[in-house]
Structures are given as structure tokens and as C-alpha cells.
Amino acid sequence: MNDPELVNQMTAKSWRMWVLPAILLVGLILRVMYLGERSDFPDFHQPVGIAAYHHDWAASMVSGDWTVPEGFPDPEISGHPYVVPPGYPWLLAAAYQLANPSPWTGRVVQLFLG
């Protein structure tokens, strides 16, 4: 184990092993800081636009009331195409089922998605 080349290879390998986790940790810290900063804005607690559409759709799935929010088109494909891909409200509904149907839950889900 006194071979300097072997020691250098092991040091380089262990250094590279920690680069990705360090980058991911810095990214997570920055996202959490952004989430805290953004929580002071009025639209954070009362979503508007497409965020409101996603929130209302997911919350209605959790509550069992599948009526379309007022002012939004019916997402049924036979009527007209989806405004947005339908998978995201389903993901939000799953998160709302685990936590609670609030904009905070949606923001935390989005924090991990990017």
C-alpha cells in the first residue's frame, strides 16, 4: 500500500465519488432557499394560471369531486386536446393524498422535479 501511484488513484477515485453528491446537495440547498424566498409572494399561496389549473385538478381528484374548475376547459380528450400533459396533476394528486392539498405540497413536489 506504499505505492504512490496506487494511493493517487485511490484518492482521485474517492474524490470523484463525492463530486456528484456535493453538486446535488448544493442544488437542493439553492432550491430550498428559493422556495423560502418565493413563499413571500402572493401567488405562492394562491396559484394563478396553469398552476391553479394543476392545483384545482389534483385537489378535486383527492376530494372525489371531478368537476372541472370554473374558467378552465374540460381536459377530456374527446372534447379537445389537453391544455397540459395529464400526468402532472396525477402526480400532484398522489402528493396531496400523502400530505395535504395545499400549494405548499405542490411547490415541494416541484422542488424535487426541477
PDB file of N, CA and C in Angstrom:
ATOM      1  N   MET A   1       0.820  -1.197   0.000  1.00  0.00           N
ATOM      2  CA  MET A   1       0.000   0.000   0.000  1.00  0.00           C
ATOM      3  C   MET A   1       0.861   1.256   0.000  1.00  0.00           C
ATOM      4  N   ASN A   2       2.160   1.100  -0.069  1.00  0.00           N
ATOM      5  CA  ASN A   2       3.054   2.258  -0.090  1.00  0.00           C
ATOM      6  C   ASN A   2       3.317   2.748  -1.502  1.00  0.00           C
ATOM      7  N   ASP A   3       2.701   2.132  -2.473  1.00  0.00           N
ATOM      8  CA  ASP A   3       2.885   2.535  -3.857  1.00  0.00           C
ATOM      9  C   ASP A   3       2.207   3.887  -4.079  1.00  0.00           C
ATOM     10  N   PRO A   4       2.984   4.953  -4.391  1.00  0.00           N
ATOM     11  CA  PRO A   4       2.394   6.294  -4.550  1.00  0.00           C
ATOM     12  C   PRO A   4       1.369   6.375  -5.682  1.00  0.00           C
ATOM     13  N   GLU A   5       1.576   5.616  -6.750  1.00  0.00           N
ATOM     14  CA  GLU A   5       0.624   5.665  -7.863  1.00  0.00           C
ATOM     15  C   GLU A   5      -0.731   5.088  -7.446  1.00  0.00           C
ATOM     16  N   LEU A   6      -0.709   4.011  -6.688  1.00  0.00           N
ATOM     17  CA  LEU A   6      -1.942   3.405  -6.203  1.00  0.00           C
ATOM     18  C   LEU A   6      -2.667   4.339  -5.241  1.00  0.00           C
ATOM     19  N   VAL A   7      -1.919   5.005  -4.381  1.00  0.00           N
ATOM     20  CA  VAL A   7      -2.514   5.967  -3.443  1.00  0.00           C
ATOM     21  C   VAL A   7      -3.146   7.118  -4.205  1.00  0.00           C
ATOM     22  N   ASN A   8      -2.471   7.616  -5.252  1.00  0.00           N
ATOM     23  CA  ASN A   8      -3.024   8.704  -6.070  1.00  0.00           C
ATOM     24  C   ASN A   8      -4.302   8.271  -6.779  1.00  0.00           C
ATOM     25  N   GLN A   9      -4.331   7.039  -7.293  1.00  0.00           N
ATOM     26  CA  GLN A   9      -5.530   6.541  -7.967  1.00  0.00           C
ATOM     27  C   GLN A   9      -6.694   6.419  -6.993  1.00  0.00           C
ATOM     28  N   MET A  10      -6.412   5.933  -5.788  1.00  0.00           N
ATOM     29  CA  MET A  10      -7.468   5.786  -4.787  1.00  0.00           C
ATOM     30  C   MET A  10      -7.988   7.146  -4.341  1.00  0.00           C
ATOM     31  N   THR A  11      -7.096   8.115  -4.193  1.00  0.00           N
ATOM     32  CA  THR A  11      -7.503   9.459  -3.790  1.00  0.00           C
ATOM     33  C   THR A  11      -8.360  10.102  -4.876  1.00  0.00           C
ATOM     34  N   ALA A  12      -7.948   9.957  -6.130  1.00  0.00           N
ATOM     35  CA  ALA A  12      -8.722  10.529  -7.237  1.00  0.00           C
ATOM     36  C   ALA A  12     -10.090   9.864  -7.334  1.00  0.00           C
ATOM     37  N   LYS A  13     -10.139   8.553  -7.126  1.00  0.00           N
ATOM     38  CA  LYS A  13     -11.411   7.839  -7.204  1.00  0.00           C
ATOM     39  C   LYS A  13     -12.343   8.269  -6.072  1.00  0.00           C
ATOM     40  N   SER A  14     -11.828   8.397  -4.857  1.00  0.00           N
ATOM     41  CA  SER A  14     -12.684   8.808  -3.736  1.00  0.00           C
ATOM     42  C   SER A  14     -13.130  10.259  -3.897  1.00  0.00           C
ATOM     43  N   TRP A  15     -12.293  11.102  -4.479  1.00  0.00           N
ATOM     44  CA  TRP A  15     -12.671  12.497  -4.717  1.00  0.00           C
ATOM     45  C   TRP A  15     -13.811  12.562  -5.718  1.00  0.00           C
ATOM     46  N   ARG A  16     -13.696  11.778  -6.799  1.00  0.00           N
ATOM     47  CA  ARG A  16     -14.744  11.773  -7.817  1.00  0.00           C
ATOM     48  C   ARG A  16     -16.052  11.200  -7.284  1.00  0.00           C
ATOM     49  N   MET A  17     -15.950  10.320  -6.317  1.00  0.00           N
ATOM     50  CA  MET A  17     -17.144   9.715  -5.750  1.00  0.00           C
ATOM     51  C   MET A  17     -17.995  10.753  -5.007  1.00  0.00           C
ATOM     52  N   TRP A  18     -17.388  11.801  -4.501  1.00  0.00           N
ATOM     53  CA  TRP A  18     -18.115  12.807  -3.719  1.00  0.00           C
ATOM     54  C   TRP A  18     -18.538  14.024  -4.530  1.00  0.00           C
ATOM     55  N   VAL A  19     -18.099  14.131  -5.771  1.00  0.00           N
ATOM     56  CA  VAL A  19     -18.429  15.311  -6.576  1.00  0.00           C
ATOM     57  C   VAL A  19     -19.929  15.391  -6.857  1.00  0.00           C
ATOM     58  N   LEU A  20     -20.533  14.335  -7.371  1.00  0.00           N
ATOM     59  CA  LEU A  20     -21.959  14.363  -7.706  1.00  0.00           C
ATOM     60  C   LEU A  20     -22.837  14.605  -6.476  1.00  0.00           C
ATOM     61  N   PRO A  21     -22.629  13.884  -5.356  1.00  0.00           N
ATOM     62  CA  PRO A  21     -23.447  14.194  -4.174  1.00  0.00           C
ATOM     63  C   PRO A  21     -23.279  15.632  -3.690  1.00  0.00           C
ATOM     64  N   ALA A  22     -22.070  16.173  -3.797  1.00  0.00           N
ATOM     65  CA  ALA A  22     -21.853  17.563  -3.375  1.00  0.00           C
ATOM     66  C   ALA A  22     -22.614  18.525  -4.280  1.00  0.00           C
ATOM     67  N   ILE A  23     -22.590  18.281  -5.581  1.00  0.00           N
ATOM     68  CA  ILE A  23     -23.318  19.139  -6.521  1.00  0.00           C
ATOM     69  C   ILE A  23     -24.820  19.045  -6.264  1.00  0.00           C
ATOM     70  N   LEU A  24     -25.324  17.828  -6.047  1.00  0.00           N
ATOM     71  CA  LEU A  24     -26.750  17.655  -5.769  1.00  0.00           C
ATOM     72  C   LEU A  24     -27.153  18.329  -4.464  1.00  0.00           C
ATOM     73  N   LEU A  25     -26.300  18.265  -3.457  1.00  0.00           N
ATOM     74  CA  LEU A  25     -26.591  18.915  -2.181  1.00  0.00           C
ATOM     75  C   LEU A  25     -26.633  20.431  -2.336  1.00  0.00           C
ATOM     76  N   VAL A  26     -25.691  20.992  -3.076  1.00  0.00           N
ATOM     77  CA  VAL A  26     -25.704  22.441  -3.321  1.00  0.00           C
ATOM     78  C   VAL A  26     -26.974  22.828  -4.082  1.00  0.00           C
ATOM     79  N   GLY A  27     -27.352  22.032  -5.077  1.00  0.00           N
ATOM     80  CA  GLY A  27     -28.585  22.303  -5.820  1.00  0.00           C
ATOM     81  C   GLY A  27     -29.813  22.256  -4.928  1.00  0.00           C
ATOM     82  N   LEU A  28     -29.877  21.272  -4.031  1.00  0.00           N
ATOM     83  CA  LEU A  28     -31.008  21.164  -3.111  1.00  0.00           C
ATOM     84  C   LEU A  28     -31.060  22.359  -2.165  1.00  0.00           C
ATOM     85  N   ILE A  29     -29.907  22.766  -1.659  1.00  0.00           N
ATOM     86  CA  ILE A  29     -29.860  23.931  -0.763  1.00  0.00           C
ATOM     87  C   ILE A  29     -30.346  25.179  -1.492  1.00  0.00           C
ATOM     88  N   LEU A  30     -29.898  25.370  -2.730  1.00  0.00           N
ATOM     89  CA  LEU A  30     -30.340  26.534  -3.505  1.00  0.00           C
ATOM     90  C   LEU A  30     -31.845  26.488  -3.769  1.00  0.00           C
ATOM     91  N   ARG A  31     -32.382  25.322  -4.057  1.00  0.00           N
ATOM     92  CA  ARG A  31     -33.826  25.199  -4.295  1.00  0.00           C
ATOM     93  C   ARG A  31     -34.633  25.493  -3.039  1.00  0.00           C
ATOM     94  N   VAL A  32     -34.153  25.009  -1.889  1.00  0.00           N
ATOM     95  CA  VAL A  32     -34.852  25.279  -0.629  1.00  0.00           C
ATOM     96  C   VAL A  32     -34.792  26.770  -0.308  1.00  0.00           C
ATOM     97  N   MET A  33     -33.646  27.405  -0.553  1.00  0.00           N
ATOM     98  CA  MET A  33     -33.536  28.850  -0.328  1.00  0.00           C
ATOM     99  C   MET A  33     -34.501  29.603  -1.244  1.00  0.00           C
ATOM    100  N   TYR A  34     -34.590  29.185  -2.509  1.00  0.00           N
ATOM    101  CA  TYR A  34     -35.510  29.819  -3.452  1.00  0.00           C
ATOM    102  C   TYR A  34     -36.958  29.632  -3.001  1.00  0.00           C
ATOM    103  N   LEU A  35     -37.282  28.436  -2.524  1.00  0.00           N
ATOM    104  CA  LEU A  35     -38.636  28.163  -2.041  1.00  0.00           C
ATOM    105  C   LEU A  35     -38.982  29.079  -0.873  1.00  0.00           C
ATOM    106  N   GLY A  36     -38.047  29.256   0.049  1.00  0.00           N
ATOM    107  CA  GLY A  36     -38.279  30.159   1.174  1.00  0.00           C
ATOM    108  C   GLY A  36     -38.458  31.601   0.727  1.00  0.00           C
ATOM    109  N   GLU A  37     -37.650  32.023  -0.220  1.00  0.00           N
ATOM    110  CA  GLU A  37     -37.748  33.389  -0.743  1.00  0.00           C
ATOM    111  C   GLU A  37     -39.066  33.587  -1.491  1.00  0.00           C
ATOM    112  N   ARG A  38     -39.441  32.606  -2.268  1.00  0.00           N
ATOM    113  CA  ARG A  38     -40.648  32.698  -3.097  1.00  0.00           C
ATOM    114  C   ARG A  38     -41.928  32.659  -2.267  1.00  0.00           C
ATOM    115  N   SER A  39     -41.851  32.099  -1.062  1.00  0.00           N
ATOM    116  CA  SER A  39     -43.055  31.968  -0.234  1.00  0.00           C
ATOM    117  C   SER A  39     -43.601  33.315   0.233  1.00  0.00           C
ATOM    118  N   ASP A  40     -42.841  34.389   0.058  1.00  0.00           N
ATOM    119  CA  ASP A  40     -43.315  35.724   0.429  1.00  0.00           C
ATOM    120  C   ASP A  40     -44.198  36.359  -0.646  1.00  0.00           C
ATOM    121  N   PHE A  41     -44.220  35.788  -1.839  1.00  0.00           N
ATOM    122  CA  PHE A  41     -45.001  36.353  -2.933  1.00  0.00           C
ATOM    123  C   PHE A  41     -46.462  35.919  -2.817  1.00  0.00           C
ATOM    124  N   PRO A  42     -47.408  36.789  -3.221  1.00  0.00           N
ATOM    125  CA  PRO A  42     -48.829  36.449  -3.079  1.00  0.00           C
ATOM    126  C   PRO A  42     -49.271  35.246  -3.912  1.00  0.00           C
ATOM    127  N   ASP A  43     -48.697  35.065  -5.091  1.00  0.00           N
ATOM    128  CA  ASP A  43     -49.136  33.945  -5.923  1.00  0.00           C
ATOM    129  C   ASP A  43     -48.600  32.600  -5.433  1.00  0.00           C
ATOM    130  N   PHE A  44     -47.770  32.615  -4.408  1.00  0.00           N
ATOM    131  CA  PHE A  44     -47.267  31.359  -3.850  1.00  0.00           C
ATOM    132  C   PHE A  44     -48.386  30.598  -3.145  1.00  0.00           C
ATOM    133  N   HIS A  45     -49.192  31.307  -2.383  1.00  0.00           N
ATOM    134  CA  HIS A  45     -50.255  30.677  -1.601  1.00  0.00           C
ATOM    135  C   HIS A  45     -51.572  30.574  -2.364  1.00  0.00           C
ATOM    136  N   GLN A  46     -51.725  31.368  -3.406  1.00  0.00           N
ATOM    137  CA  GLN A  46     -52.926  31.325  -4.241  1.00  0.00           C
ATOM    138  C   GLN A  46     -52.474  31.209  -5.691  1.00  0.00           C
ATOM    139  N   PRO A  47     -52.301  29.989  -6.191  1.00  0.00           N
ATOM    140  CA  PRO A  47     -51.784  29.815  -7.549  1.00  0.00           C
ATOM    141  C   PRO A  47     -52.677  30.484  -8.597  1.00  0.00           C
ATOM    142  N   VAL A  48     -52.058  30.935  -9.665  1.00  0.00           N
ATOM    143  CA  VAL A  48     -52.785  31.552 -10.780  1.00  0.00           C
ATOM    144  C   VAL A  48     -52.388  30.844 -12.075  1.00  0.00           C
ATOM    145  N   GLY A  49     -53.223  30.988 -13.082  1.00  0.00           N
ATOM    146  CA  GLY A  49     -52.916  30.438 -14.399  1.00  0.00           C
ATOM    147  C   GLY A  49     -52.868  28.924 -14.402  1.00  0.00           C
ATOM    148  N   ILE A  50     -51.872  28.392 -15.064  1.00  0.00           N
ATOM    149  CA  ILE A  50     -51.768  26.945 -15.224  1.00  0.00           C
ATOM    150  C   ILE A  50     -51.481  26.258 -13.888  1.00  0.00           C
ATOM    151  N   ALA A  51     -50.802  26.951 -12.973  1.00  0.00           N
ATOM    152  CA  ALA A  51     -50.567  26.381 -11.636  1.00  0.00           C
ATOM    153  C   ALA A  51     -51.889  26.183 -10.900  1.00  0.00           C
ATOM    154  N   ALA A  52     -52.810  27.131 -11.062  1.00  0.00           N
ATOM    155  CA  ALA A  52     -54.134  26.994 -10.443  1.00  0.00           C
ATOM    156  C   ALA A  52     -54.892  25.826 -11.063  1.00  0.00           C
ATOM    157  N   TYR A  53     -54.752  25.658 -12.366  1.00  0.00           N
ATOM    158  CA  TYR A  53     -55.400  24.547 -13.065  1.00  0.00           C
ATOM    159  C   TYR A  53     -54.904  23.209 -12.516  1.00  0.00           C
ATOM    160  N   HIS A  54     -53.572  23.077 -12.410  1.00  0.00           N
ATOM    161  CA  HIS A  54     -52.999  21.843 -11.865  1.00  0.00           C
ATOM    162  C   HIS A  54     -53.452  21.615 -10.426  1.00  0.00           C
ATOM    163  N   HIS A  55     -53.392  22.663  -9.612  1.00  0.00           N
ATOM    164  CA  HIS A  55     -53.756  22.540  -8.196  1.00  0.00           C
ATOM    165  C   HIS A  55     -55.227  22.140  -8.050  1.00  0.00           C
ATOM    166  N   ASP A  56     -56.107  22.828  -8.753  1.00  0.00           N
ATOM    167  CA  ASP A  56     -57.539  22.523  -8.645  1.00  0.00           C
ATOM    168  C   ASP A  56     -57.864  21.120  -9.154  1.00  0.00           C
ATOM    169  N   TRP A  57     -57.241  20.731 -10.242  1.00  0.00           N
ATOM    170  CA  TRP A  57     -57.485  19.413 -10.808  1.00  0.00           C
ATOM    171  C   TRP A  57     -57.016  18.327  -9.841  1.00  0.00           C
ATOM    172  N   ALA A  58     -55.816  18.480  -9.289  1.00  0.00           N
ATOM    173  CA  ALA A  58     -55.284  17.480  -8.356  1.00  0.00           C
ATOM    174  C   ALA A  58     -56.095  17.444  -7.064  1.00  0.00           C
ATOM    175  N   ALA A  59     -56.467  18.612  -6.547  1.00  0.00           N
ATOM    176  CA  ALA A  59     -57.263  18.652  -5.314  1.00  0.00           C
ATOM    177  C   ALA A  59     -58.637  18.024  -5.535  1.00  0.00           C
ATOM    178  N   SER A  60     -59.210  18.215  -6.724  1.00  0.00           N
ATOM    179  CA  SER A  60     -60.513  17.603  -6.996  1.00  0.00           C
ATOM    180  C   SER A  60     -60.398  16.087  -7.108  1.00  0.00           C
ATOM    181  N   MET A  61     -59.279  15.585  -7.603  1.00  0.00           N
ATOM    182  CA  MET A  61     -59.075  14.137  -7.649  1.00  0.00           C
ATOM    183  C   MET A  61     -59.027  13.555  -6.242  1.00  0.00           C
ATOM    184  N   VAL A  62     -58.353  14.251  -5.339  1.00  0.00           N
ATOM    185  CA  VAL A  62     -58.227  13.766  -3.962  1.00  0.00           C
ATOM    186  C   VAL A  62     -59.571  13.813  -3.252  1.00  0.00           C
ATOM    187  N   SER A  63     -60.335  14.877  -3.479  1.00  0.00           N
ATOM    188  CA  SER A  63     -61.620  15.020  -2.789  1.00  0.00           C
ATOM    189  C   SER A  63     -62.713  14.138  -3.391  1.00  0.00           C
ATOM    190  N   GLY A  64     -62.502  13.679  -4.613  1.00  0.00           N
ATOM    191  CA  GLY A  64     -63.511  12.860  -5.271  1.00  0.00           C
ATOM    192  C   GLY A  64     -64.471  13.665  -6.125  1.00  0.00           C
ATOM    193  N   ASP A  65     -64.363  14.982  -6.103  1.00  0.00           N
ATOM    194  CA  ASP A  65     -65.203  15.856  -6.923  1.00  0.00           C
ATOM    195  C   ASP A  65     -64.436  16.169  -8.200  1.00  0.00           C
ATOM    196  N   TRP A  66     -64.785  15.509  -9.286  1.00  0.00           N
ATOM    197  CA  TRP A  66     -64.029  15.612 -10.521  1.00  0.00           C
ATOM    198  C   TRP A  66     -64.517  16.721 -11.445  1.00  0.00           C
ATOM    199  N   THR A  67     -65.289  17.657 -10.947  1.00  0.00           N
ATOM    200  CA  THR A  67     -65.760  18.734 -11.817  1.00  0.00           C
ATOM    201  C   THR A  67     -64.592  19.630 -12.201  1.00  0.00           C
ATOM    202  N   VAL A  68     -64.662  20.124 -13.417  1.00  0.00           N
ATOM    203  CA  VAL A  68     -63.600  20.989 -13.928  1.00  0.00           C
ATOM    204  C   VAL A  68     -63.708  22.352 -13.258  1.00  0.00           C
ATOM    205  N   PRO A  69     -62.578  22.941 -12.821  1.00  0.00           N
ATOM    206  CA  PRO A  69     -62.632  24.272 -12.219  1.00  0.00           C
ATOM    207  C   PRO A  69     -63.243  25.287 -13.180  1.00  0.00           C
ATOM    208  N   GLU A  70     -63.976  26.218 -12.644  1.00  0.00           N
ATOM    209  CA  GLU A  70     -64.632  27.231 -13.467  1.00  0.00           C
ATOM    210  C   GLU A  70     -63.593  28.045 -14.232  1.00  0.00           C
ATOM    211  N   GLY A  71     -63.860  28.246 -15.502  1.00  0.00           N
ATOM    212  CA  GLY A  71     -62.968  29.035 -16.338  1.00  0.00           C
ATOM    213  C   GLY A  71     -61.902  28.215 -17.044  1.00  0.00           C
ATOM    214  N   PHE A  72     -61.851  26.912 -16.792  1.00  0.00           N
ATOM    215  CA  PHE A  72     -60.863  26.053 -17.435  1.00  0.00           C
ATOM    216  C   PHE A  72     -61.570  25.079 -18.365  1.00  0.00           C
ATOM    217  N   PRO A  73     -60.910  24.690 -19.468  1.00  0.00           N
ATOM    218  CA  PRO A  73     -61.536  23.745 -20.389  1.00  0.00           C
ATOM    219  C   PRO A  73     -61.569  22.344 -19.790  1.00  0.00           C
ATOM    220  N   ASP A  74     -62.521  21.562 -20.250  1.00  0.00           N
ATOM    221  CA  ASP A  74     -62.618  20.169 -19.832  1.00  0.00           C
ATOM    222  C   ASP A  74     -61.415  19.410 -20.399  1.00  0.00           C
ATOM    223  N   PRO A  75     -60.652  18.700 -19.550  1.00  0.00           N
ATOM    224  CA  PRO A  75     -59.454  18.026 -20.058  1.00  0.00           C
ATOM    225  C   PRO A  75     -59.729  16.740 -20.820  1.00  0.00           C
ATOM    226  N   GLU A  76     -60.992  16.397 -21.026  1.00  0.00           N
ATOM    227  CA  GLU A  76     -61.307  15.156 -21.723  1.00  0.00           C
ATOM    228  C   GLU A  76     -60.840  15.239 -23.172  1.00  0.00           C
ATOM    229  N   ILE A  77     -60.107  14.258 -23.600  1.00  0.00           N
ATOM    230  CA  ILE A  77     -59.523  14.244 -24.940  1.00  0.00           C
ATOM    231  C   ILE A  77     -60.590  14.307 -26.029  1.00  0.00           C
ATOM    232  N   SER A  78     -61.740  13.674 -25.834  1.00  0.00           N
ATOM    233  CA  SER A  78     -62.740  13.636 -26.899  1.00  0.00           C
ATOM    234  C   SER A  78     -63.279  15.031 -27.220  1.00  0.00           C
ATOM    235  N   GLY A  79     -63.302  15.936 -26.245  1.00  0.00           N
ATOM    236  CA  GLY A  79     -63.797  17.286 -26.486  1.00  0.00           C
ATOM    237  C   GLY A  79     -62.770  18.137 -27.205  1.00  0.00           C
ATOM    238  N   HIS A  80     -61.597  18.192 -26.680  1.00  0.00           N
ATOM    239  CA  HIS A  80     -60.480  18.938 -27.255  1.00  0.00           C
ATOM    240  C   HIS A  80     -59.208  18.486 -26.564  1.00  0.00           C
ATOM    241  N   PRO A  81     -58.062  18.817 -27.105  1.00  0.00           N
ATOM    242  CA  PRO A  81     -56.817  18.310 -26.528  1.00  0.00           C
ATOM    243  C   PRO A  81     -56.548  18.868 -25.130  1.00  0.00           C
ATOM    244  N   TYR A  82     -55.725  18.150 -24.398  1.00  0.00           N
ATOM    245  CA  TYR A  82     -55.313  18.609 -23.074  1.00  0.00           C
ATOM    246  C   TYR A  82     -54.605  19.947 -23.185  1.00  0.00           C
ATOM    247  N   VAL A  83     -54.829  20.791 -22.183  1.00  0.00           N
ATOM    248  CA  VAL A  83     -54.092  22.057 -22.109  1.00  0.00           C
ATOM    249  C   VAL A  83     -52.647  21.752 -21.751  1.00  0.00           C
ATOM    250  N   VAL A  84     -52.464  20.789 -20.884  1.00  0.00           N
ATOM    251  CA  VAL A  84     -51.134  20.369 -20.418  1.00  0.00           C
ATOM    252  C   VAL A  84     -51.114  18.843 -20.368  1.00  0.00           C
ATOM    253  N   PRO A  85     -49.948  18.246 -20.284  1.00  0.00           N
ATOM    254  CA  PRO A  85     -49.906  16.790 -20.141  1.00  0.00           C
ATOM    255  C   PRO A  85     -50.649  16.351 -18.880  1.00  0.00           C
ATOM    256  N   PRO A  86     -51.427  15.287 -18.949  1.00  0.00           N
ATOM    257  CA  PRO A  86     -52.280  14.910 -17.824  1.00  0.00           C
ATOM    258  C   PRO A  86     -51.551  14.241 -16.664  1.00  0.00           C
ATOM    259  N   GLY A  87     -50.313  13.850 -16.832  1.00  0.00           N
ATOM    260  CA  GLY A  87     -49.612  13.135 -15.770  1.00  0.00           C
ATOM    261  C   GLY A  87     -49.278  13.983 -14.558  1.00  0.00           C
ATOM    262  N   TYR A  88     -49.005  15.259 -14.753  1.00  0.00           N
ATOM    263  CA  TYR A  88     -48.594  16.110 -13.635  1.00  0.00           C
ATOM    264  C   TYR A  88     -49.699  16.275 -12.592  1.00  0.00           C
ATOM    265  N   PRO A  89     -50.946  16.547 -12.970  1.00  0.00           N
ATOM    266  CA  PRO A  89     -51.991  16.599 -11.945  1.00  0.00           C
ATOM    267  C   PRO A  89     -52.163  15.278 -11.196  1.00  0.00           C
ATOM    268  N   TRP A  90     -51.934  14.156 -11.861  1.00  0.00           N
ATOM    269  CA  TRP A  90     -52.000  12.865 -11.173  1.00  0.00           C
ATOM    270  C   TRP A  90     -50.881  12.751 -10.138  1.00  0.00           C
ATOM    271  N   LEU A  91     -49.690  13.213 -10.496  1.00  0.00           N
ATOM    272  CA  LEU A  91     -48.576  13.214  -9.539  1.00  0.00           C
ATOM    273  C   LEU A  91     -48.896  14.117  -8.353  1.00  0.00           C
ATOM    274  N   LEU A  92     -49.436  15.299  -8.634  1.00  0.00           N
ATOM    275  CA  LEU A  92     -49.828  16.205  -7.547  1.00  0.00           C
ATOM    276  C   LEU A  92     -50.912  15.579  -6.674  1.00  0.00           C
ATOM    277  N   ALA A  93     -51.869  14.901  -7.288  1.00  0.00           N
ATOM    278  CA  ALA A  93     -52.932  14.257  -6.514  1.00  0.00           C
ATOM    279  C   ALA A  93     -52.358  13.199  -5.579  1.00  0.00           C
ATOM    280  N   ALA A  94     -51.368  12.457  -6.049  1.00  0.00           N
ATOM    281  CA  ALA A  94     -50.722  11.459  -5.182  1.00  0.00           C
ATOM    282  C   ALA A  94     -50.019  12.142  -4.017  1.00  0.00           C
ATOM    283  N   ALA A  95     -49.342  13.257  -4.291  1.00  0.00           N
ATOM    284  CA  ALA A  95     -48.674  14.000  -3.216  1.00  0.00           C
ATOM    285  C   ALA A  95     -49.696  14.600  -2.258  1.00  0.00           C
ATOM    286  N   TYR A  96     -50.795  15.114  -2.790  1.00  0.00           N
ATOM    287  CA  TYR A  96     -51.852  15.676  -1.942  1.00  0.00           C
ATOM    288  C   TYR A  96     -52.478  14.590  -1.066  1.00  0.00           C
ATOM    289  N   GLN A  97     -52.574  13.385  -1.602  1.00  0.00           N
ATOM    290  CA  GLN A  97     -53.126  12.279  -0.825  1.00  0.00           C
ATOM    291  C   GLN A  97     -52.205  11.936   0.344  1.00  0.00           C
ATOM    292  N   LEU A  98     -50.892  12.007   0.122  1.00  0.00           N
ATOM    293  CA  LEU A  98     -49.924  11.697   1.176  1.00  0.00           C
ATOM    294  C   LEU A  98     -49.790  12.825   2.190  1.00  0.00           C
ATOM    295  N   ALA A  99     -49.816  14.054   1.713  1.00  0.00           N
ATOM    296  CA  ALA A  99     -49.632  15.208   2.605  1.00  0.00           C
ATOM    297  C   ALA A  99     -50.982  15.893   2.793  1.00  0.00           C
ATOM    298  N   ASN A 100     -51.160  17.028   2.158  1.00  0.00           N
ATOM    299  CA  ASN A 100     -52.453  17.717   2.168  1.00  0.00           C
ATOM    300  C   ASN A 100     -52.563  18.547   0.902  1.00  0.00           C
ATOM    301  N   PRO A 101     -53.786  18.792   0.425  1.00  0.00           N
ATOM    302  CA  PRO A 101     -53.933  19.548  -0.820  1.00  0.00           C
ATOM    303  C   PRO A 101     -53.715  21.040  -0.614  1.00  0.00           C
ATOM    304  N   SER A 102     -52.473  21.437  -0.547  1.00  0.00           N
ATOM    305  CA  SER A 102     -52.156  22.858  -0.414  1.00  0.00           C
ATOM    306  C   SER A 102     -51.089  23.219  -1.445  1.00  0.00           C
ATOM    307  N   PRO A 103     -51.000  24.497  -1.799  1.00  0.00           N
ATOM    308  CA  PRO A 103     -49.957  24.903  -2.739  1.00  0.00           C
ATOM    309  C   PRO A 103     -48.543  24.582  -2.243  1.00  0.00           C
ATOM    310  N   TRP A 104     -48.340  24.543  -0.929  1.00  0.00           N
ATOM    311  CA  TRP A 104     -47.021  24.188  -0.385  1.00  0.00           C
ATOM    312  C   TRP A 104     -46.608  22.795  -0.851  1.00  0.00           C
ATOM    313  N   THR A 105     -47.540  21.868  -0.816  1.00  0.00           N
ATOM    314  CA  THR A 105     -47.230  20.497  -1.230  1.00  0.00           C
ATOM    315  C   THR A 105     -46.802  20.467  -2.692  1.00  0.00           C
ATOM    316  N   GLY A 106     -47.524  21.187  -3.529  1.00  0.00           N
ATOM    317  CA  GLY A 106     -47.152  21.258  -4.938  1.00  0.00           C
ATOM    318  C   GLY A 106     -45.792  21.888  -5.153  1.00  0.00           C
ATOM    319  N   ARG A 107     -45.484  22.896  -4.372  1.00  0.00           N
ATOM    320  CA  ARG A 107     -44.171  23.553  -4.508  1.00  0.00           C
ATOM    321  C   ARG A 107     -43.045  22.617  -4.088  1.00  0.00           C
ATOM    322  N   VAL A 108     -43.275  21.829  -3.044  1.00  0.00           N
ATOM    323  CA  VAL A 108     -42.238  20.888  -2.599  1.00  0.00           C
ATOM    324  C   VAL A 108     -42.041  19.787  -3.639  1.00  0.00           C
ATOM    325  N   VAL A 109     -43.132  19.308  -4.235  1.00  0.00           N
ATOM    326  CA  VAL A 109     -43.013  18.323  -5.315  1.00  0.00           C
ATOM    327  C   VAL A 109     -42.194  18.917  -6.449  1.00  0.00           C
ATOM    328  N   GLN A 110     -42.499  20.136  -6.820  1.00  0.00           N
ATOM    329  CA  GLN A 110     -41.781  20.798  -7.902  1.00  0.00           C
ATOM    330  C   GLN A 110     -40.324  21.043  -7.541  1.00  0.00           C
ATOM    331  N   LEU A 111     -40.036  21.251  -6.263  1.00  0.00           N
ATOM    332  CA  LEU A 111     -38.660  21.444  -5.811  1.00  0.00           C
ATOM    333  C   LEU A 111     -37.812  20.232  -6.185  1.00  0.00           C
ATOM    334  N   PHE A 112     -38.370  19.041  -6.031  1.00  0.00           N
ATOM    335  CA  PHE A 112     -37.615  17.836  -6.347  1.00  0.00           C
ATOM    336  C   PHE A 112     -37.613  17.512  -7.839  1.00  0.00           C
ATOM    337  N   LEU A 113     -38.614  17.979  -8.568  1.00  0.00           N
ATOM    338  CA  LEU A 113     -38.657  17.713 -10.007  1.00  0.00           C
ATOM    339  C   LEU A 113     -37.768  18.657 -10.806  1.00  0.00           C
ATOM    340  N   GLY A 114     -37.635  19.864 -10.322  1.00  0.00           N
ATOM    341  CA  GLY A 114     -36.814  20.816 -11.047  1.00  0.00           C
ATOM    342  C   GLY A 114     -37.581  21.839 -11.666  1.00  0.00           C
TER     343      GLY A 114
END
